[in-house]
XYZ file of C-alpha atoms in Angstrom:
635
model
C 173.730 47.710 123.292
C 176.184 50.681 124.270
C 175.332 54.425 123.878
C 177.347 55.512 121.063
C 180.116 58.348 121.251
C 178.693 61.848 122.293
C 180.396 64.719 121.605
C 181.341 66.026 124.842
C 181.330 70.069 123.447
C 177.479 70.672 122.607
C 178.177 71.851 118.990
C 175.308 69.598 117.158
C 173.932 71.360 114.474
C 171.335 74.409 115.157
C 167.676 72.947 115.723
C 165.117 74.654 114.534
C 162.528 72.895 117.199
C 162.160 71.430 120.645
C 160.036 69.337 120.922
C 159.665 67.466 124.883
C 157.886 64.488 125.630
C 156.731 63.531 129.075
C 156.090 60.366 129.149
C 154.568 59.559 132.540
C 154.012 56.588 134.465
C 149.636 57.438 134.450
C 149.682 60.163 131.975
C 151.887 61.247 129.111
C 151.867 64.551 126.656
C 154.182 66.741 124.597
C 154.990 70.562 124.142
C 157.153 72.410 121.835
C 158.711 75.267 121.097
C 160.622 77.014 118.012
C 164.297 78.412 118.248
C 163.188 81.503 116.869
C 160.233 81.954 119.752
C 161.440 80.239 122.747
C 159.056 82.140 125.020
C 156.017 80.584 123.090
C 155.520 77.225 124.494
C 152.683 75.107 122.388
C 150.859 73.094 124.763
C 148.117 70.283 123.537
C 144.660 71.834 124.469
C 142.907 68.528 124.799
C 143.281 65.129 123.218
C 140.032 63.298 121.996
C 137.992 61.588 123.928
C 139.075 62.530 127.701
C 137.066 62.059 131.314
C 134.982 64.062 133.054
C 136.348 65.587 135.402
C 139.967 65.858 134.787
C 142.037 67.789 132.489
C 142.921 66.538 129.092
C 146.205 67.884 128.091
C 147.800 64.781 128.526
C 146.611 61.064 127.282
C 146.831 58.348 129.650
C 149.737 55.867 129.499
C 147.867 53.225 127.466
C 148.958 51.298 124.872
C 147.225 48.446 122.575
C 148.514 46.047 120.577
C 146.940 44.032 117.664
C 146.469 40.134 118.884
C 149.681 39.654 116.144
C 151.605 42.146 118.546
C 151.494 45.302 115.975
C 151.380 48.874 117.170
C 147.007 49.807 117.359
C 146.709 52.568 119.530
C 147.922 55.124 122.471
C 146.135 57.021 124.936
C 142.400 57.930 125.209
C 142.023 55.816 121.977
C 143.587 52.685 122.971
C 141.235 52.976 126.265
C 138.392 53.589 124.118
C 138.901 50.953 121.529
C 140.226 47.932 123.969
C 136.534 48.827 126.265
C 134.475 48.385 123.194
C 135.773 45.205 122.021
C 133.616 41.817 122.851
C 134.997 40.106 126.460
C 135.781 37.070 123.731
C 138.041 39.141 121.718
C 139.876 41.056 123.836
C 141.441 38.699 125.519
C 143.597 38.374 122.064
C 144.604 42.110 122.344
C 147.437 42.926 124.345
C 146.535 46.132 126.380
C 149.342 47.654 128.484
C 149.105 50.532 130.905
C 151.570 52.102 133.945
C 154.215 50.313 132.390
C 156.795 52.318 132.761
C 157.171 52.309 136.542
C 158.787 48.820 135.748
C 162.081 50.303 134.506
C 162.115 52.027 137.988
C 161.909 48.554 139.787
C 163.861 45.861 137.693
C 167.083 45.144 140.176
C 168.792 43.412 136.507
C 166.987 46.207 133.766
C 168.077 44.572 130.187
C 167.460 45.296 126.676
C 165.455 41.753 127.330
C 163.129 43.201 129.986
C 159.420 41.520 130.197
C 156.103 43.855 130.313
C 152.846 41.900 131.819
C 149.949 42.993 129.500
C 146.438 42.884 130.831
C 145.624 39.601 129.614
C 148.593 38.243 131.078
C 151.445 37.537 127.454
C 154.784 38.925 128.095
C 155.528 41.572 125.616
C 158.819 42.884 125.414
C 159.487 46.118 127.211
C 161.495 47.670 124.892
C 159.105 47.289 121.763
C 156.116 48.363 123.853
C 158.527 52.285 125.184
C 159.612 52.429 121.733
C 156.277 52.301 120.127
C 155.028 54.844 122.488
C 157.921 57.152 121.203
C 156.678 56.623 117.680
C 153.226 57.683 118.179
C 154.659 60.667 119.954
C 157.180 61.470 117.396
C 154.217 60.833 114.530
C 151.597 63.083 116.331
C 153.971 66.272 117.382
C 155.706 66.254 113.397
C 152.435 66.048 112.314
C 151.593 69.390 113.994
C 154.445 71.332 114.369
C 154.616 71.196 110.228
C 151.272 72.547 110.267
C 153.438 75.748 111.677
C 156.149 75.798 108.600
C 154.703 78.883 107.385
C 156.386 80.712 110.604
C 159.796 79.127 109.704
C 162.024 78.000 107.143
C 161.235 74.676 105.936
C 162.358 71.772 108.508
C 162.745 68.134 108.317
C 163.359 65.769 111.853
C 167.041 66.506 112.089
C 165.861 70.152 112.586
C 164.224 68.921 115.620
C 166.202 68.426 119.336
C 163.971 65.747 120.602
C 163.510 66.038 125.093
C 162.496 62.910 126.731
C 161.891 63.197 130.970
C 162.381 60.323 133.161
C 162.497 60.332 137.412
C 165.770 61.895 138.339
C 166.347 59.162 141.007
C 166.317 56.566 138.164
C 169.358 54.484 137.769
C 171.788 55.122 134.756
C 169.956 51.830 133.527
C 166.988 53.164 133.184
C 168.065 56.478 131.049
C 169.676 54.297 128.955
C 166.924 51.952 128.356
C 164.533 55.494 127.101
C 167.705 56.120 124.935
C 167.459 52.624 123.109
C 164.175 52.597 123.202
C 164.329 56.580 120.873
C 166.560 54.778 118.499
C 164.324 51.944 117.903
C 160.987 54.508 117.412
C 163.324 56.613 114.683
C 163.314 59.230 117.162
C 166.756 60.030 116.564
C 169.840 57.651 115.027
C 172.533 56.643 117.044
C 174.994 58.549 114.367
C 173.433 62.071 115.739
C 173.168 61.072 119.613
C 172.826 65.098 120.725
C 169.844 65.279 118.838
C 167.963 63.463 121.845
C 168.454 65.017 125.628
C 166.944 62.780 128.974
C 165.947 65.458 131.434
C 164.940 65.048 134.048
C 161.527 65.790 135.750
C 162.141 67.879 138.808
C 165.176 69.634 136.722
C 162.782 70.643 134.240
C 160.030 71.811 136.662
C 162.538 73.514 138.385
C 163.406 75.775 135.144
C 159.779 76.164 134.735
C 158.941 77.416 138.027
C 161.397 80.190 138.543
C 159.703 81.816 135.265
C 156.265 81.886 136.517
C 154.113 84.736 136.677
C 151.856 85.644 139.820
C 148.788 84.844 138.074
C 150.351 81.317 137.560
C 150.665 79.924 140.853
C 149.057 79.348 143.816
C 150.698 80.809 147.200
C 149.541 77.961 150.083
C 150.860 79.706 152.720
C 148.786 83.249 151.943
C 146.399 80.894 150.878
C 145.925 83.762 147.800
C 146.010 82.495 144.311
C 148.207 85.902 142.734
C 145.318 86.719 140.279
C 142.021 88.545 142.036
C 140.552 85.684 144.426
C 140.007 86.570 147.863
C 142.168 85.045 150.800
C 139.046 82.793 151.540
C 138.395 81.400 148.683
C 139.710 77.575 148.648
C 143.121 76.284 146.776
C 140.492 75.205 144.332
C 138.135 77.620 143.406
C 141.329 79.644 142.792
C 142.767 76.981 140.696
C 139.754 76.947 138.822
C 139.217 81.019 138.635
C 142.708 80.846 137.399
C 142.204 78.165 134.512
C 139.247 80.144 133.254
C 141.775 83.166 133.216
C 143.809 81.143 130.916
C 141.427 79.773 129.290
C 140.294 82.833 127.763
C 143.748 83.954 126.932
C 143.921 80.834 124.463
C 145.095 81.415 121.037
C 144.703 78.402 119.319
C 141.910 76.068 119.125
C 143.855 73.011 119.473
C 147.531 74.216 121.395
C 147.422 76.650 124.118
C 150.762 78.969 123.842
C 151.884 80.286 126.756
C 154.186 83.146 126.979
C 157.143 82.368 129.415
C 159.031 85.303 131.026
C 158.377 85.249 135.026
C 157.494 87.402 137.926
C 158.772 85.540 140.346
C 162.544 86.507 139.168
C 161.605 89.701 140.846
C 161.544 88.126 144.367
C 164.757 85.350 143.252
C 168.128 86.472 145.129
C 171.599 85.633 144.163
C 171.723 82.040 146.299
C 168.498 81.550 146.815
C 167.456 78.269 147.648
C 164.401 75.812 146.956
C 162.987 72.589 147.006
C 161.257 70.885 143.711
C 158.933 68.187 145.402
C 158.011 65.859 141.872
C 155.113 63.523 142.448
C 153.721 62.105 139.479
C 152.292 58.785 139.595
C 154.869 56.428 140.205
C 157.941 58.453 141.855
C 158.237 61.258 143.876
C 161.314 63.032 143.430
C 163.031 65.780 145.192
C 165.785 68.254 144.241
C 167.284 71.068 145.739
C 168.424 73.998 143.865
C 170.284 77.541 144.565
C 170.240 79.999 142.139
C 172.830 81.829 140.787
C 172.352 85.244 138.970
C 172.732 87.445 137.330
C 172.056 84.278 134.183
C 169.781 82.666 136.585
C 171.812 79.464 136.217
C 170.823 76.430 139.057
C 172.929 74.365 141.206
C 171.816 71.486 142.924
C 172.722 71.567 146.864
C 171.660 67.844 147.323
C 171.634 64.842 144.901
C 168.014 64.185 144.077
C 166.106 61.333 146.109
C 162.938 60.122 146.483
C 161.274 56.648 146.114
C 158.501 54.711 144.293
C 155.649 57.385 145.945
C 153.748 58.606 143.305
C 149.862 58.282 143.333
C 149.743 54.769 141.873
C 149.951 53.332 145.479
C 146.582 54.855 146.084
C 145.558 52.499 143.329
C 147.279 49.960 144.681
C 145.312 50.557 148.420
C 142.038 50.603 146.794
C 142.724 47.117 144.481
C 143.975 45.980 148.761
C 140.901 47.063 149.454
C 139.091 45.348 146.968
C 140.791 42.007 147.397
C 140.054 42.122 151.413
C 136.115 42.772 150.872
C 135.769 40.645 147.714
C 138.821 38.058 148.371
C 142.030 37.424 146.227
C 141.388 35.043 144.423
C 138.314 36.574 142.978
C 140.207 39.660 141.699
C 142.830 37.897 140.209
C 140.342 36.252 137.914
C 138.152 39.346 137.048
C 141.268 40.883 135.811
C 142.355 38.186 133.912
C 138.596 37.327 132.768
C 137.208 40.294 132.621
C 140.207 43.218 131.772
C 138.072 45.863 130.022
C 135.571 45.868 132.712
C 138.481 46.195 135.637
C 139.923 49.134 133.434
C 136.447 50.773 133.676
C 136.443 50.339 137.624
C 139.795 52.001 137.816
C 138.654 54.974 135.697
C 135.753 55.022 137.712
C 138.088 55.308 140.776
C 140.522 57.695 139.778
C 137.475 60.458 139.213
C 136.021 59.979 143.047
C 140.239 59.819 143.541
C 140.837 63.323 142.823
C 137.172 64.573 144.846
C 139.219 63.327 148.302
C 139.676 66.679 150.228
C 140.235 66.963 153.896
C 137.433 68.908 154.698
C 135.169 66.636 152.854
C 131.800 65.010 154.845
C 130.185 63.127 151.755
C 130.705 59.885 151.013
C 132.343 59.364 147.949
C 129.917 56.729 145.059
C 132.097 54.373 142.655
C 130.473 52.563 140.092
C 130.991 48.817 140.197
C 130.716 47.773 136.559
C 127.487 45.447 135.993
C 129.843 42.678 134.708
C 131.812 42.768 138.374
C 128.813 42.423 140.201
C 127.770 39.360 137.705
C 131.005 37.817 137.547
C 130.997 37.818 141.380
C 127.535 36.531 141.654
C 128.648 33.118 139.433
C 132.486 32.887 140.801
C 131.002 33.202 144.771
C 127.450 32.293 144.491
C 126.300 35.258 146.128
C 125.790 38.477 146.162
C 128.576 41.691 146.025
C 126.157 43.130 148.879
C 126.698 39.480 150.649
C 130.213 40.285 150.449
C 130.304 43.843 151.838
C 128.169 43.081 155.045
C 130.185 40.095 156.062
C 133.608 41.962 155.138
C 133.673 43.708 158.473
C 135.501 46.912 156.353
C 134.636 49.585 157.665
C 133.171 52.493 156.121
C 132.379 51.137 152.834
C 128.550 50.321 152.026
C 126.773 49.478 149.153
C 124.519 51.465 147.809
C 121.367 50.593 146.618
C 121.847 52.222 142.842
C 125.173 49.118 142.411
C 127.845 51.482 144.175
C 130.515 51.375 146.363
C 130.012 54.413 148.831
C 132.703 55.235 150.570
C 133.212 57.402 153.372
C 135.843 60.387 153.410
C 137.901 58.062 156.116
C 137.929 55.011 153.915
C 139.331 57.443 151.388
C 141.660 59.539 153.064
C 142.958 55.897 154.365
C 143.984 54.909 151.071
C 146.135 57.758 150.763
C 147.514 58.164 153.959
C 150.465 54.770 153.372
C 151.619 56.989 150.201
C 151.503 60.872 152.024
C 152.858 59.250 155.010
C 155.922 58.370 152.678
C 156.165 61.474 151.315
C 156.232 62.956 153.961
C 158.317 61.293 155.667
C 160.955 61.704 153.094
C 160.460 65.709 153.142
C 160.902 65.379 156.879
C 164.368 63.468 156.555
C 165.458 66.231 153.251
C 165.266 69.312 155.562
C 167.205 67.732 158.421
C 170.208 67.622 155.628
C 172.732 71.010 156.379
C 172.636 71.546 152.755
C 168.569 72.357 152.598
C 168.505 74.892 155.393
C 167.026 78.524 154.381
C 164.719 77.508 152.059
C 162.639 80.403 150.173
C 160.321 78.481 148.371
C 158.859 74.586 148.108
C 157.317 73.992 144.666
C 154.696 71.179 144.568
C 154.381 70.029 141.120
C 153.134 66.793 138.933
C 149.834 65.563 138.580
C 149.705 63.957 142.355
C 150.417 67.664 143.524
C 146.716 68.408 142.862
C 145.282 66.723 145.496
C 144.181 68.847 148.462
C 145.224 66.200 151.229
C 149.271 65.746 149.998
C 148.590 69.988 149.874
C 147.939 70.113 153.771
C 149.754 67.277 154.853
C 153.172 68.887 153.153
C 151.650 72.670 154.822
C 151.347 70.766 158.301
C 154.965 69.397 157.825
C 156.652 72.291 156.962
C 154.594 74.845 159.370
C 155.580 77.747 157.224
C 159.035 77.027 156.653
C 159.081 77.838 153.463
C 156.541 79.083 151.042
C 154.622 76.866 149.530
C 153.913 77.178 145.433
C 152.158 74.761 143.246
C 151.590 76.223 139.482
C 148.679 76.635 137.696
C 148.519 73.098 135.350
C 150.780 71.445 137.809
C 150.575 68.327 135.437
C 152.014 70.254 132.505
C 154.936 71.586 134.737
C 157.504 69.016 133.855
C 157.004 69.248 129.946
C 156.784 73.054 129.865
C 160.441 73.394 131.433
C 161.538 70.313 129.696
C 161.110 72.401 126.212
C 162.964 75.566 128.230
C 166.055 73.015 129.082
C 165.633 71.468 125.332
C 165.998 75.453 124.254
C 169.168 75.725 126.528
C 170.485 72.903 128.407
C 173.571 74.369 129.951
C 170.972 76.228 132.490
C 171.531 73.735 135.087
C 175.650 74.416 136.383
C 176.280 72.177 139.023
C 174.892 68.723 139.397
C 175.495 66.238 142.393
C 175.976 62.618 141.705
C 173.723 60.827 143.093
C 176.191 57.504 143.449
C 180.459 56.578 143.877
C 181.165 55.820 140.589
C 184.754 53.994 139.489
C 186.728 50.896 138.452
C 188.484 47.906 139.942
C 192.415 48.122 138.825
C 195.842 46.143 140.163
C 197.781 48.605 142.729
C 201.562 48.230 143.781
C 201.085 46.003 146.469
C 202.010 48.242 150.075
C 202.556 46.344 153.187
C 200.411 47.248 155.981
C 198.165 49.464 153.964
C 196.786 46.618 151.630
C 195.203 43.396 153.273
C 196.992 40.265 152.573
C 194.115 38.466 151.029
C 194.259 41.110 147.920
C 198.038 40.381 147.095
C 199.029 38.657 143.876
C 202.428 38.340 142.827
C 203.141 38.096 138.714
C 206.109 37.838 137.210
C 207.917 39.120 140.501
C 205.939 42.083 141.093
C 203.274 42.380 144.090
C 200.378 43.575 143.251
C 197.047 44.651 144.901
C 193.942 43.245 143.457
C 190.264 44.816 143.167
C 191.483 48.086 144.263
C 188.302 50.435 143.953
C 189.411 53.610 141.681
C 187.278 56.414 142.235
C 186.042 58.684 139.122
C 183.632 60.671 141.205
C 182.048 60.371 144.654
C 178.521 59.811 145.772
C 176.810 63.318 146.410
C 180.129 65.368 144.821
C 179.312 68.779 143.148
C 180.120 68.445 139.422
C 180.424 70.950 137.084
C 178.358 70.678 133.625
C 181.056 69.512 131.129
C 183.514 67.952 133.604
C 186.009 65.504 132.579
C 187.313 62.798 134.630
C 190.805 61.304 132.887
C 192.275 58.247 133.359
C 194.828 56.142 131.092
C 194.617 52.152 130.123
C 197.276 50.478 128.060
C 195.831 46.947 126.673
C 197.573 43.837 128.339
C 198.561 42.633 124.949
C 200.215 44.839 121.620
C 197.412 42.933 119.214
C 194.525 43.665 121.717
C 191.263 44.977 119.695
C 188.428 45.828 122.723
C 189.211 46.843 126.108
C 187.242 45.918 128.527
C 186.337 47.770 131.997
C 184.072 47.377 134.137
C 182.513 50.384 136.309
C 181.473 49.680 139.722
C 179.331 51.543 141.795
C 178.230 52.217 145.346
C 175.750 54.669 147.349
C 178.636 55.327 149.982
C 180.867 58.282 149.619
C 183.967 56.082 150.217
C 184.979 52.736 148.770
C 188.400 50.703 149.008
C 187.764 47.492 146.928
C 185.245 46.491 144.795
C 184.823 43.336 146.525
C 183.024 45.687 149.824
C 179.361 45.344 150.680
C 177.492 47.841 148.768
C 179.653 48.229 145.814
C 178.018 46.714 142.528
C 179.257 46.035 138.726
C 176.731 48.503 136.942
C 178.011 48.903 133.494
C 181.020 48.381 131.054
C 183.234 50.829 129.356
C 184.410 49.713 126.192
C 187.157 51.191 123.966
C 187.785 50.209 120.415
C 191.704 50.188 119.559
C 191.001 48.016 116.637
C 193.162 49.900 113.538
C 194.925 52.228 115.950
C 198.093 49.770 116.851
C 201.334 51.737 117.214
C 205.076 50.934 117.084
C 205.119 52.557 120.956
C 206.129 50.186 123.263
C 203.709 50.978 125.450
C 200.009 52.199 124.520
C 198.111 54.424 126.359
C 194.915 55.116 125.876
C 193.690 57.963 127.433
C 189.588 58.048 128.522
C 187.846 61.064 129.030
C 184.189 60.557 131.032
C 181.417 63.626 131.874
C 179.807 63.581 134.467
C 178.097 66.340 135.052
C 175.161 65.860 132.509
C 172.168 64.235 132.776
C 173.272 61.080 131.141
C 177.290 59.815 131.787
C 179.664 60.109 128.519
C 182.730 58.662 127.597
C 185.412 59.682 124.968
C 188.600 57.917 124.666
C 192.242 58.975 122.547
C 195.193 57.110 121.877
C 198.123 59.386 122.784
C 200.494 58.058 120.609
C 198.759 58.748 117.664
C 196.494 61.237 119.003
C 193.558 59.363 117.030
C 190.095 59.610 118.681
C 189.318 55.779 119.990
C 185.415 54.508 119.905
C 184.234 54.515 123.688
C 180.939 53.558 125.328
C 179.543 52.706 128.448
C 176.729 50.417 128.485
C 174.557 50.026 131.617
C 172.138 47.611 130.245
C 174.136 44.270 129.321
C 177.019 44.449 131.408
């Protein structure tokens, strides 16, 4: 289904609210903020029923479905509920969980897109992002009404809804969030501008300029801006800074966080820095200049990155698993057994987050008492059987039913995923564009853990200065309410592809290959001729057009049809090169607009320079506004 007509000039009705959602690929939360206050950002304090050991200002990605597919439960409560229920009966309930790196890696995305849930039924994707949405929508309305007596009276359409997605995701992908808000009754496809995609380093990015010393960490000083000594570790400040916060709180459920920065005071006219995203299942990098005296950002490279995010350590330690315990085993405890393997992977991500360089320990994960059964009937003998005559090395059982690991074993299942990282951080600063860079901000929930902190401090060798924020996971959805508040903040964008159409040229000896020439009604033409809107890595301005004109082939012609190609190289001749792809369809609606011209012209106006492309389309004779759309999802 096409994205509906936006209006290109931002003049949607005033909102009274912002309210961003992050939805995350292991974790997901929301913040808001009023029009009236937009340096008091409401942040959840904790949601019910979180771990040990890890902060719970945002739920996990979890979703749970009733065994006749209706909407249960989300989060901590959908964990909860799915681990209590008899082995017998959950296999009925459809359980769901780090779904949404799947819009990320679909070649083909579609409105039709599968989702795998735990028990192994097909769900469709698109049901499953837009009842997330709802429980989002249902939970922040429910408590940003409980604040009416600080404003006028408000009902949704007073709200500018801010959903953050991966910046390297494909148009598909931004569109598929934006179908999936209309189906939740996020927003209606009549008021489009109610709902901005931003995206996740963009809105760290906004964040992190406004912090305040006492908000950061500084990993080249090594000093945490708020009273801890030089020696102290990245931790202990992290944690002497929480407590500061903590006692600053002002709410017993929402933390509110004033938002006017210190770090302005060291920010010069073209100063540059790197965002470094990693979440859980992207990392994404951006680089942006600033540009004062409004503070307004440009981005100096289009944003890149890759499936990185801490998810692949999960995926090491199920590698792991599978080598000691075998395949085939695995396979069938997840199928047989799902609550139980959900348990082991909570139990993992605790001793996850303990790795540390400098650690000597070994590092204890329970094996849930219906793995070590389950193995003992599928094998016929014993889990501690299995470990001796795995040959892994440094994993042992212990005698109290764990797995101990050693710090190698551990830092091992990191090291494919840093390694990555790295890697791409290495390649980003070769670029011309990302010399002179002031400072790197780590942010995202995988920035917490100490060894991506040194490996990215080895890399860089004090390049740059290194800054991860206090509440690194809530980075993303504070600035996401700041670019909800004001999204022209971000100037210049880079496209991150070559985006145009294929069209019929005057055929020009020598210049065009023979092969492309077709001759109608005496005329030579030049087929598949690639016509460029905008170029792969071009600076574009926020609000600029592209304009091109189309007359339809016939006088009583209704739809016309185009289709956009696009290609990661700058340059492109023909559509028919390697590399260049049909991605979507622009589609303009002349039905009721015929004229006695002879000859129609419809002119099309596209954006680019947003976060989402746009398309508006006139017919010149009459001057009449024509529908336009492009749809990446079903073209």
């Amino acid at each position: 289904m096409p994205t509906h007509l936006f209006k290109i000039v931002p003049s949607g009705p005033s909102f009274v609210v912002v309210v961003a959602i992050d939805f995350g690929t292991t974790s997901s939360g929301y913040a808001y903020a009023f029009t009236k206050e937009p340096e008091c950002i409401h942040t959840m304090r904790r949601w019910e029923g979180g771990d040990p050991g890890v902060s719970n200002q945002k739920t996990p990605t979890t979703i749970l479905l009733t065994p006749d597919r209706k909407f249960h439960s989300f989060g901590y409560a959908a964990r909860d509920f799915y681990h209590d229920l008899d082995p017998s009966e959950s296999k009925q309930w459809l359980y769901l969980e780090k779904f949404k790196m799947k819009l990320h890696t679909t070649a083909n995305l579609s409105i039709d897109t599968d989702l795998h849930a735990a028990n192994g039924k097909r769900v469709k994707a698109l049901d499953i992002f837009a009842y997330a949405l709802a429980f989002f929508k249902e939970q922040a309305l429910k408590v940003t009404h409980v604040w009416q007596h600080l404003c006028i009276e408000f009902d949704n359409n007073d709200v500018r809804w801010v959903i953050t997605v991966p910046a390297i995701w494909k148009m598909p992908a931004k569109q598929f969030m934006r179908e999936a808000a209309y189906k939740s009754g996020l927003v209606s496809r009549e008021n489009p501008e109610q709902l901005i995609i931003a995206l996740e380093p963009e809105a760290a990015s906004i964040y992190c300029r406004k912090l305040r010393l006492h908000q950061m960490v500084d990993l080249g000083t090594l000093t945490t801006q708020n009273g801890c000594s030089p020696t102290d570790n990245v931790g202990s400040g992290m944690t002497q800074a929480k407590e500061l916060v903590r006692r600053n709180r002002q709410s017993r459920t929402f933390l509110v966080e004033n938002v006017i920065g210190e770090l302005w005071s060291e920010l010069e006219e073209g100063d540059r820095y790197v965002v470094v995203d990693c979440g859980g299942g992207t990392v994404d990098l951006t680089v942006h200049q600033i540009r004062l005296p409004e503070g307004h950002l440009k981005e100096l490279y289009k944003a890149s990155g890759g499936p990185y995010g801490s998810l692949g350590i999960d995926y090491a330690f199920e590698k792991l698993l599978c080598k000691i315990f075998g395949q085939d085993f695995i396979d069938q405890f997840k199928i047989k057994r799902p609550a139980a393997w959900v348990d082991l992977m909570i139990a993992f991500e605790s001793r996850k987050r303990a790795a540390a360089p400098d650690r000597t320990n070994p590092l204890n994960i329970n094996l849930p008492f219906s793995f070590i059964d389950y193995y003992k009937k599928f094998r016929g003998h014993s889990v501690e059987h299995a470990l001796r005559k795995s040959n892994v090395d440094f994993v042992k059982w212990s005698s109290q039913g764990m797995l101990r690991m050693s710090p190698e074993a551990m830092n091992s299942l990191f090291k494919p995923t840093i390694d990555h990282i790295i890697q791409h951080l290495t390649e980003l600063f070769e670029k011309p564009e990302v010399s002179d860079i002031k400072f790197l901000f780590l942010v995202g929930g995988f920035a917490e853990s100490p060894l991506l902190q040194q490996a990215v401090q080895d890399m860089l060798q004090g390049r740059s200065r290194i800054i991860i924020p206090h509440d690194v996971g809530l980075t993303i959805l504070k600035g996401a309410v700041l670019f909800g508040l004001d999204p022209t903040i971000i100037k210049v964008r880079r496209s991150p592809l070559t985006y145009g159409v294929g069209v019929l040229n005057r055929f020009v000896e020598g210049k065009h290959p023979p092969e492309k020439l077709l001759v109608k009604d005496g005329t030579r033409w030049c087929t598949d001729v690639f016509d460029t809107f905008i170029a792969a890595d071009q600076s574009v301005a926020l609000g600029e057009m592209v304009k091109r004109s189309y007359t339809p082939a016939k006088p009583s012609q209704q739809v016309i049809v185009i289709h956009v190609y696009c290609s990661e190289k700058e340059k492109a001749g023909f559509i028919s090169e390697p590399g260049v792809r049909k991605c979507g369809t622009l589609r303009l609606d002349v039905s009721g607009t015929e004229s006695t011209a002879p000859r129609r012209e419809i002119q099309t106006l596209m954006q680019f320079g947003d976060t989402e492309i746009r398309a508006m389309a006139v017919d010149v004779s009459t001057g009449r506004t024509v529908k336009a759309s492009i749809d990446f999802l079903s073209h």
